[in-house]
mmCIF file of N, CA and C in Angstrom:
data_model
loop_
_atom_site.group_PDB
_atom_site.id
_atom_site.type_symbol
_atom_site.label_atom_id
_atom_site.label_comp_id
_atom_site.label_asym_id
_atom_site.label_seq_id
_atom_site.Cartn_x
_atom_site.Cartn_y
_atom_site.Cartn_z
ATOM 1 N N UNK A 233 -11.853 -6.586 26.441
ATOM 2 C CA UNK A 233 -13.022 -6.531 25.590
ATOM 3 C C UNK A 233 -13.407 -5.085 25.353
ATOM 4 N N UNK A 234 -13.377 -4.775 23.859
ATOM 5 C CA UNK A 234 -14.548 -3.436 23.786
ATOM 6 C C UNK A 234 -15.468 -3.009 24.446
ATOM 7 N N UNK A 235 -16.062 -1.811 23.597
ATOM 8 C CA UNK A 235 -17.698 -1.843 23.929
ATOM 9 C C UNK A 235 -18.545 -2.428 22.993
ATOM 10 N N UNK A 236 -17.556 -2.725 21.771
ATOM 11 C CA UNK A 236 -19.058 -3.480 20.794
ATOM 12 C C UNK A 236 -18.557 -5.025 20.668
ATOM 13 N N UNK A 237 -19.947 -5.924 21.129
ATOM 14 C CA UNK A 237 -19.341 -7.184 20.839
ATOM 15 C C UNK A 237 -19.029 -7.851 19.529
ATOM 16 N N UNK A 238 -17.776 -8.922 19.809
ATOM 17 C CA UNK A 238 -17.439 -9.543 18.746
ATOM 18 C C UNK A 238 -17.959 -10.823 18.371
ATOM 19 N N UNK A 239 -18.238 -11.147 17.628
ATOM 20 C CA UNK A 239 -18.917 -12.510 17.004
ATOM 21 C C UNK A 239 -17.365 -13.578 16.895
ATOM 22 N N UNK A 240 -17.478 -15.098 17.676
ATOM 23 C CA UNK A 240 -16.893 -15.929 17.236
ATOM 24 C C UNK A 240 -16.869 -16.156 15.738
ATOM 25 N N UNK A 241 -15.704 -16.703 14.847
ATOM 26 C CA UNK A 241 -15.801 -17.503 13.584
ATOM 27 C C UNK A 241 -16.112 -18.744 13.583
ATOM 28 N N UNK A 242 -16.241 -19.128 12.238
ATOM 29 C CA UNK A 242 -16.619 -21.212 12.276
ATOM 30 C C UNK A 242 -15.041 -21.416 13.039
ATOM 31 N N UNK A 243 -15.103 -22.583 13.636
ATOM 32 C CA UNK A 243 -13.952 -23.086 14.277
ATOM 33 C C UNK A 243 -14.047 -24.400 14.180
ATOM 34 N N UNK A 244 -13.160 -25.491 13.549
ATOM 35 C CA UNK A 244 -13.206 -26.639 13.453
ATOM 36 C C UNK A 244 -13.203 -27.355 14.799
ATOM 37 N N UNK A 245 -14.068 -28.802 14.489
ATOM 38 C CA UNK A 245 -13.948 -29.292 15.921
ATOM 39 C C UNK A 245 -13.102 -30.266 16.268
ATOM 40 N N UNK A 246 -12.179 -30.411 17.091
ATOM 41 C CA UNK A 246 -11.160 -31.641 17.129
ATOM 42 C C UNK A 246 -11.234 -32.432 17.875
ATOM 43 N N UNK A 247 -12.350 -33.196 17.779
ATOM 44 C CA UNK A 247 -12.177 -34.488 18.831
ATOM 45 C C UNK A 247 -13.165 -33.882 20.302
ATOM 46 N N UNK A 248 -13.816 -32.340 20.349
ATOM 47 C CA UNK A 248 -14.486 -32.007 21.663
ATOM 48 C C UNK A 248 -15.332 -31.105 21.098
ATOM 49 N N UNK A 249 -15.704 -30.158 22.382
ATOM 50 C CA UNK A 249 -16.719 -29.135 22.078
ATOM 51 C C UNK A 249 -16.129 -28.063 22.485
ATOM 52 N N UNK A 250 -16.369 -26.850 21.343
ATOM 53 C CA UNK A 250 -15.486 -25.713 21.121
ATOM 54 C C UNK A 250 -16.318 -24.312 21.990
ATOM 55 N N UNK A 251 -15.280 -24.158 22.990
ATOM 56 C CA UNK A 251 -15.772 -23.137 23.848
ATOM 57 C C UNK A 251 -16.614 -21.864 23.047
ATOM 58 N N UNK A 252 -17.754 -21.298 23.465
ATOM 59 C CA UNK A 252 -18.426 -20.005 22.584
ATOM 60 C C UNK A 252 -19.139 -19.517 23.647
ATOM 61 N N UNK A 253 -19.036 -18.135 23.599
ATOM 62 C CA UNK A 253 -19.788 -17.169 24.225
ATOM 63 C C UNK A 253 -21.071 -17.733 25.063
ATOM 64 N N UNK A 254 -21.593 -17.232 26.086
ATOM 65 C CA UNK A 254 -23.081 -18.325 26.453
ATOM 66 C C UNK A 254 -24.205 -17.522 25.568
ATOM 67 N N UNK A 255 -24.038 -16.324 25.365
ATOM 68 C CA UNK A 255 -25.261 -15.874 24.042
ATOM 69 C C UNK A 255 -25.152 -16.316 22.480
ATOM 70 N N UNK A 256 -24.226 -17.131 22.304
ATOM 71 C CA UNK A 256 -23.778 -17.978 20.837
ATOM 72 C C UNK A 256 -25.014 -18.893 21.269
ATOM 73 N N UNK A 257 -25.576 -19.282 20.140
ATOM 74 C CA UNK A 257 -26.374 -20.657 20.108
ATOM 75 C C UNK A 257 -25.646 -21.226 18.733
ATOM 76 N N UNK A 258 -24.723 -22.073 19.096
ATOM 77 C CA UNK A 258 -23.885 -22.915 18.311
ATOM 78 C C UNK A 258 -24.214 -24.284 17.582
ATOM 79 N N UNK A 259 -24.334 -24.237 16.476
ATOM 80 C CA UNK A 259 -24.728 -25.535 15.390
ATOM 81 C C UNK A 259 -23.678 -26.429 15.381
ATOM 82 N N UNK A 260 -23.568 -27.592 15.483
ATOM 83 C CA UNK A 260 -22.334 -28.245 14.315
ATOM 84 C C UNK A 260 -22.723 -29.206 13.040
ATOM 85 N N UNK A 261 -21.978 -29.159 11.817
ATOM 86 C CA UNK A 261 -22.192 -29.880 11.188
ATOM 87 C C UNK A 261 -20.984 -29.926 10.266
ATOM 88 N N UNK A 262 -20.719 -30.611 8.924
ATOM 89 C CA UNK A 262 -19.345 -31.142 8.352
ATOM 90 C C UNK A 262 -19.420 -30.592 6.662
ATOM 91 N N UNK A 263 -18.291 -30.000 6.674
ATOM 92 C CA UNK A 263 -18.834 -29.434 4.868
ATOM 93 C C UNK A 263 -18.412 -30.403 4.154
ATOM 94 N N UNK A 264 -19.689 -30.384 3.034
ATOM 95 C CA UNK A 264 -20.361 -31.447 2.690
ATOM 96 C C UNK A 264 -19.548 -30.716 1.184
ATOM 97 N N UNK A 265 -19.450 -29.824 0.807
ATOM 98 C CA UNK A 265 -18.703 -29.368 -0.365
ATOM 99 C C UNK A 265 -17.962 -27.822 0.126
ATOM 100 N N UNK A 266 -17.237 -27.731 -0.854
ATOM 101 C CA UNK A 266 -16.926 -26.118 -0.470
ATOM 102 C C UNK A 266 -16.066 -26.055 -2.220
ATOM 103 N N UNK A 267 -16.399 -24.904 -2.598
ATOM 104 C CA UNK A 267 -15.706 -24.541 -4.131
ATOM 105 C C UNK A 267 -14.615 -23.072 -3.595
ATOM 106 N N UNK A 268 -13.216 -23.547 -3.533
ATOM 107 C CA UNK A 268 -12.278 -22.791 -2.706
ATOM 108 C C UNK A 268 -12.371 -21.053 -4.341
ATOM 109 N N UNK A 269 -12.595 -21.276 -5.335
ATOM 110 C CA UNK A 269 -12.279 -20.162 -6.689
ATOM 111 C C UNK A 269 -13.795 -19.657 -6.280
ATOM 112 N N UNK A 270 -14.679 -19.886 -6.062
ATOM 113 C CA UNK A 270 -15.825 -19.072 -5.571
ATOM 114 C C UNK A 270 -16.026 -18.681 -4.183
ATOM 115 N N UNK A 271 -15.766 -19.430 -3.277
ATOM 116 C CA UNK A 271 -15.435 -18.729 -1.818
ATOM 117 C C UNK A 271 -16.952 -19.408 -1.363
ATOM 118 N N UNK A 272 -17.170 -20.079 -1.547
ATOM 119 C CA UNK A 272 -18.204 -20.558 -1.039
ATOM 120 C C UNK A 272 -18.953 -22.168 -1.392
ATOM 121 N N UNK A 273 -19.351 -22.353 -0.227
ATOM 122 C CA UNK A 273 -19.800 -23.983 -0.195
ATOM 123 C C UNK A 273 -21.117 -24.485 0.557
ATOM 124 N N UNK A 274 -21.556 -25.486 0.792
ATOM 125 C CA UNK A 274 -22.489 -25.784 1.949
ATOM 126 C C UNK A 274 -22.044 -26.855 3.068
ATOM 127 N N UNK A 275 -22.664 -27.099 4.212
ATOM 128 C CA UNK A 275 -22.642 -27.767 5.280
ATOM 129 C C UNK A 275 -23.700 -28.675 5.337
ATOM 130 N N UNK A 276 -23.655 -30.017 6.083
ATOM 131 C CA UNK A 276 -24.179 -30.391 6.113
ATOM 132 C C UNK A 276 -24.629 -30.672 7.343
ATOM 133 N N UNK A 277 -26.080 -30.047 8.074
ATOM 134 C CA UNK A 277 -26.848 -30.092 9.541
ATOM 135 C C UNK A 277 -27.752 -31.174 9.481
ATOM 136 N N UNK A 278 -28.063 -31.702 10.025
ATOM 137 C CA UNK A 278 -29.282 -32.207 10.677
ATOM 138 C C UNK A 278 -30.136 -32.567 9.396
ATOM 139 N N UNK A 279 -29.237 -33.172 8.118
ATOM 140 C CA UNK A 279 -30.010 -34.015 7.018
ATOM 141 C C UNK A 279 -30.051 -32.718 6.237
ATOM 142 N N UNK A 280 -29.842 -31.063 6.436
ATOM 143 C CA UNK A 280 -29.911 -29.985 5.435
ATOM 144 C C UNK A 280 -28.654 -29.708 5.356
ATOM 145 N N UNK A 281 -28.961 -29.329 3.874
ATOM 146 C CA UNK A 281 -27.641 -28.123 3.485
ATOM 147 C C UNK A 281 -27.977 -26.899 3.543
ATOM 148 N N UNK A 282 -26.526 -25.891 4.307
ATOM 149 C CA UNK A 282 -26.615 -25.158 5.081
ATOM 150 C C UNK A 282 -25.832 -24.549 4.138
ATOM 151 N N UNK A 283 -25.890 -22.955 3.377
ATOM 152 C CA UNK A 283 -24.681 -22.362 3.012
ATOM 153 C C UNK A 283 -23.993 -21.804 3.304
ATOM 154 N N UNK A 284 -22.403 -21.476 3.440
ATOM 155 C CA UNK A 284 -21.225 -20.887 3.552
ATOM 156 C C UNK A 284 -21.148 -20.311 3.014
ATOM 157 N N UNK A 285 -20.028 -19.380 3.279
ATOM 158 C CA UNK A 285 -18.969 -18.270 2.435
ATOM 159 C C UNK A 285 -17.950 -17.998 3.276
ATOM 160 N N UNK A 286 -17.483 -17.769 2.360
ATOM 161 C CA UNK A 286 -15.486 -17.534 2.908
ATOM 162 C C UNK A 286 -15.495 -16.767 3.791
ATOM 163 N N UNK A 287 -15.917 -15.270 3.670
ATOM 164 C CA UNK A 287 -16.210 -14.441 4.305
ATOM 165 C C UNK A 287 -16.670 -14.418 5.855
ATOM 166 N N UNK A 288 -17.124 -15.584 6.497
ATOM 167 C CA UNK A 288 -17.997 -15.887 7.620
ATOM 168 C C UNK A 288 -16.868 -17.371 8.223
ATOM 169 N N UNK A 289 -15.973 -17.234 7.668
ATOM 170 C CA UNK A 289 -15.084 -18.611 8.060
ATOM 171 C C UNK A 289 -13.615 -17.719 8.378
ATOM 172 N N UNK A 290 -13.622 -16.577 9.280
ATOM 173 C CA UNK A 290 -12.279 -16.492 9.836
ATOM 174 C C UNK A 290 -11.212 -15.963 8.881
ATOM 175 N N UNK A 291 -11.039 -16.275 7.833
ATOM 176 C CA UNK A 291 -9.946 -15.923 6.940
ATOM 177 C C UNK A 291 -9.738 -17.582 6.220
ATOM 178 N N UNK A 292 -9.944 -18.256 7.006
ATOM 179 C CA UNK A 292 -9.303 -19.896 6.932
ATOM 180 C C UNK A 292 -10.585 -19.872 5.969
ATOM 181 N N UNK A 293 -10.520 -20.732 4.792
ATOM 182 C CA UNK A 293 -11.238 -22.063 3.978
ATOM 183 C C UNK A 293 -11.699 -23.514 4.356
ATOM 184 N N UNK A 294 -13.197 -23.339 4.685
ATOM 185 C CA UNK A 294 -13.529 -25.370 4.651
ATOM 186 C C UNK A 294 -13.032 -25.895 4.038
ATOM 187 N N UNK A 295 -12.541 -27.136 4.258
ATOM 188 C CA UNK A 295 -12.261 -28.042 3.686
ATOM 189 C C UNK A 295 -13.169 -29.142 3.560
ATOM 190 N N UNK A 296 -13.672 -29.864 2.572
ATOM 191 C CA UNK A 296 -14.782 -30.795 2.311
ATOM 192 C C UNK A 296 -14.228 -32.226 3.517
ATOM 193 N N UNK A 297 -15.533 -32.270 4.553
ATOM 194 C CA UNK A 297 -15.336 -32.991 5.833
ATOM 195 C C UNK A 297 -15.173 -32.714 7.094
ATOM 196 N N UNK A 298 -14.425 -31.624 6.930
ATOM 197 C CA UNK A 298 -13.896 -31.123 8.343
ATOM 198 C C UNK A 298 -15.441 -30.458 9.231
ATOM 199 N N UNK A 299 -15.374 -30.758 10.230
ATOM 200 C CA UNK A 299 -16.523 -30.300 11.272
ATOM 201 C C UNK A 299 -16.363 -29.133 11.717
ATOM 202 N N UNK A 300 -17.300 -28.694 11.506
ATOM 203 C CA UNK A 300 -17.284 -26.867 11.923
ATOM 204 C C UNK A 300 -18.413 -26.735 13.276
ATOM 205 N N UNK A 301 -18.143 -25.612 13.682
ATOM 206 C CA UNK A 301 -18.998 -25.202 15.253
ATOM 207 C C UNK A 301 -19.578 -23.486 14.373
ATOM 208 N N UNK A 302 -20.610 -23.052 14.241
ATOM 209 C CA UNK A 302 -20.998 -22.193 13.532
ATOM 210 C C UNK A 302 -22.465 -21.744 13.974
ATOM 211 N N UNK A 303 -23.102 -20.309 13.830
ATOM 212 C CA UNK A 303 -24.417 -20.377 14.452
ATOM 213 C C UNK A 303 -25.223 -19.727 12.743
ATOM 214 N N UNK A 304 -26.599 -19.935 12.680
ATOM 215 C CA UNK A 304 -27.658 -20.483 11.547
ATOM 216 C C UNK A 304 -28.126 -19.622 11.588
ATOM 217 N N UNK A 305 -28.513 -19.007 10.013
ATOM 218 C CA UNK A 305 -29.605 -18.161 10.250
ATOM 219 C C UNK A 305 -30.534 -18.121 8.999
ATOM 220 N N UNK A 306 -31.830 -17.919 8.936
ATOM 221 C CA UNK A 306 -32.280 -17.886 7.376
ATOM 222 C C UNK A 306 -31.283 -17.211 6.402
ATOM 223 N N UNK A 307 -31.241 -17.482 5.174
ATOM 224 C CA UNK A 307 -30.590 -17.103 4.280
ATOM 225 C C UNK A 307 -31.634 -15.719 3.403
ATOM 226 N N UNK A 308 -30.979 -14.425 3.609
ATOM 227 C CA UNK A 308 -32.090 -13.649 3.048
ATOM 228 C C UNK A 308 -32.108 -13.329 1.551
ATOM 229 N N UNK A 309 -30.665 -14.130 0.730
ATOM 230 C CA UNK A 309 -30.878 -13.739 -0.716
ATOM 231 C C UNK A 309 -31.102 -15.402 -0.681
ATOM 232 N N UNK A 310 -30.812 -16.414 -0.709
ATOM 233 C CA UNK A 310 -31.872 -17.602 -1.301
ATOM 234 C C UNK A 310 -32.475 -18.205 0.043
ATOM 235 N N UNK A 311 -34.007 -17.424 -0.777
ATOM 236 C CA UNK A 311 -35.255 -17.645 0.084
ATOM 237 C C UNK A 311 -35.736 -19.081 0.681
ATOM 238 N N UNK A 312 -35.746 -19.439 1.917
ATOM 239 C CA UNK A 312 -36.091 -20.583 2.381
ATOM 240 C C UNK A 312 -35.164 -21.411 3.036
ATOM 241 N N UNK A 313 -33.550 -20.972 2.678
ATOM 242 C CA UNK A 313 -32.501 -21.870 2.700
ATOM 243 C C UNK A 313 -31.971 -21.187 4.036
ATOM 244 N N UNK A 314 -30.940 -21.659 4.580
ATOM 245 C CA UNK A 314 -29.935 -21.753 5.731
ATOM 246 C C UNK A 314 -28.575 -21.060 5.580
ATOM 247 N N UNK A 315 -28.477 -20.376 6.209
ATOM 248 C CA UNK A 315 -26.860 -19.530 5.884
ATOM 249 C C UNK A 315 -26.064 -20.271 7.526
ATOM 250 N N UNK A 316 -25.192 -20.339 7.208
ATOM 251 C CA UNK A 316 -23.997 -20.524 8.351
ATOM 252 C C UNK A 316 -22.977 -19.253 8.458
ATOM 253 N N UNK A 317 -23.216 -18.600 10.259
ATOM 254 C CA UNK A 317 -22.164 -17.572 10.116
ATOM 255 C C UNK A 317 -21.430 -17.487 11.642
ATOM 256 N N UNK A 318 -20.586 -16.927 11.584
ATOM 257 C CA UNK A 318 -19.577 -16.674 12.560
ATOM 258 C C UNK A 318 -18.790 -17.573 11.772
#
């Protein structure tokens, strides 16, 4: 390990619960869409949609369904909404 820490990516879940750091506070939920020519999609948490971007998913692309392990944060360009990152 460095000296500067690294942030886990979304990591799909297969059937368990996906090991993360103990200072991760880890969400899961299932993308509910994803538009692969824009790089970005939403998730679906706890009855909200949560937004994505490619950028915050590892290199890999959601796929619409697949369950992701990811940690939440307000979204600071659309106000009110939910961003998903690592």
């Amino acid at each position: 390990f460095g000296s500067s820490p690294t942030r886990p990516k979304l990591e799909p879940i297969h059937g368990g619960l996906v090991r993360r750091p103990p200072c991760t506070m880890a969400a899961q939920g299932t993308v509910k869409s994803y538009n692969a020519s824009k790089g970005w999609g939403f998730l679906e948490y706890e009855g909200q949609d949560v937004f994505v971007h490619v950028k915050d998913c590892g290199g890999a692309a959601p796929s619409p369904g697949d369950a992701l392990t990811f940690d939440i944060e307000q979204d600071p360009v659309r106000g009110g909404q939910m961003k998903a990152i690592n």
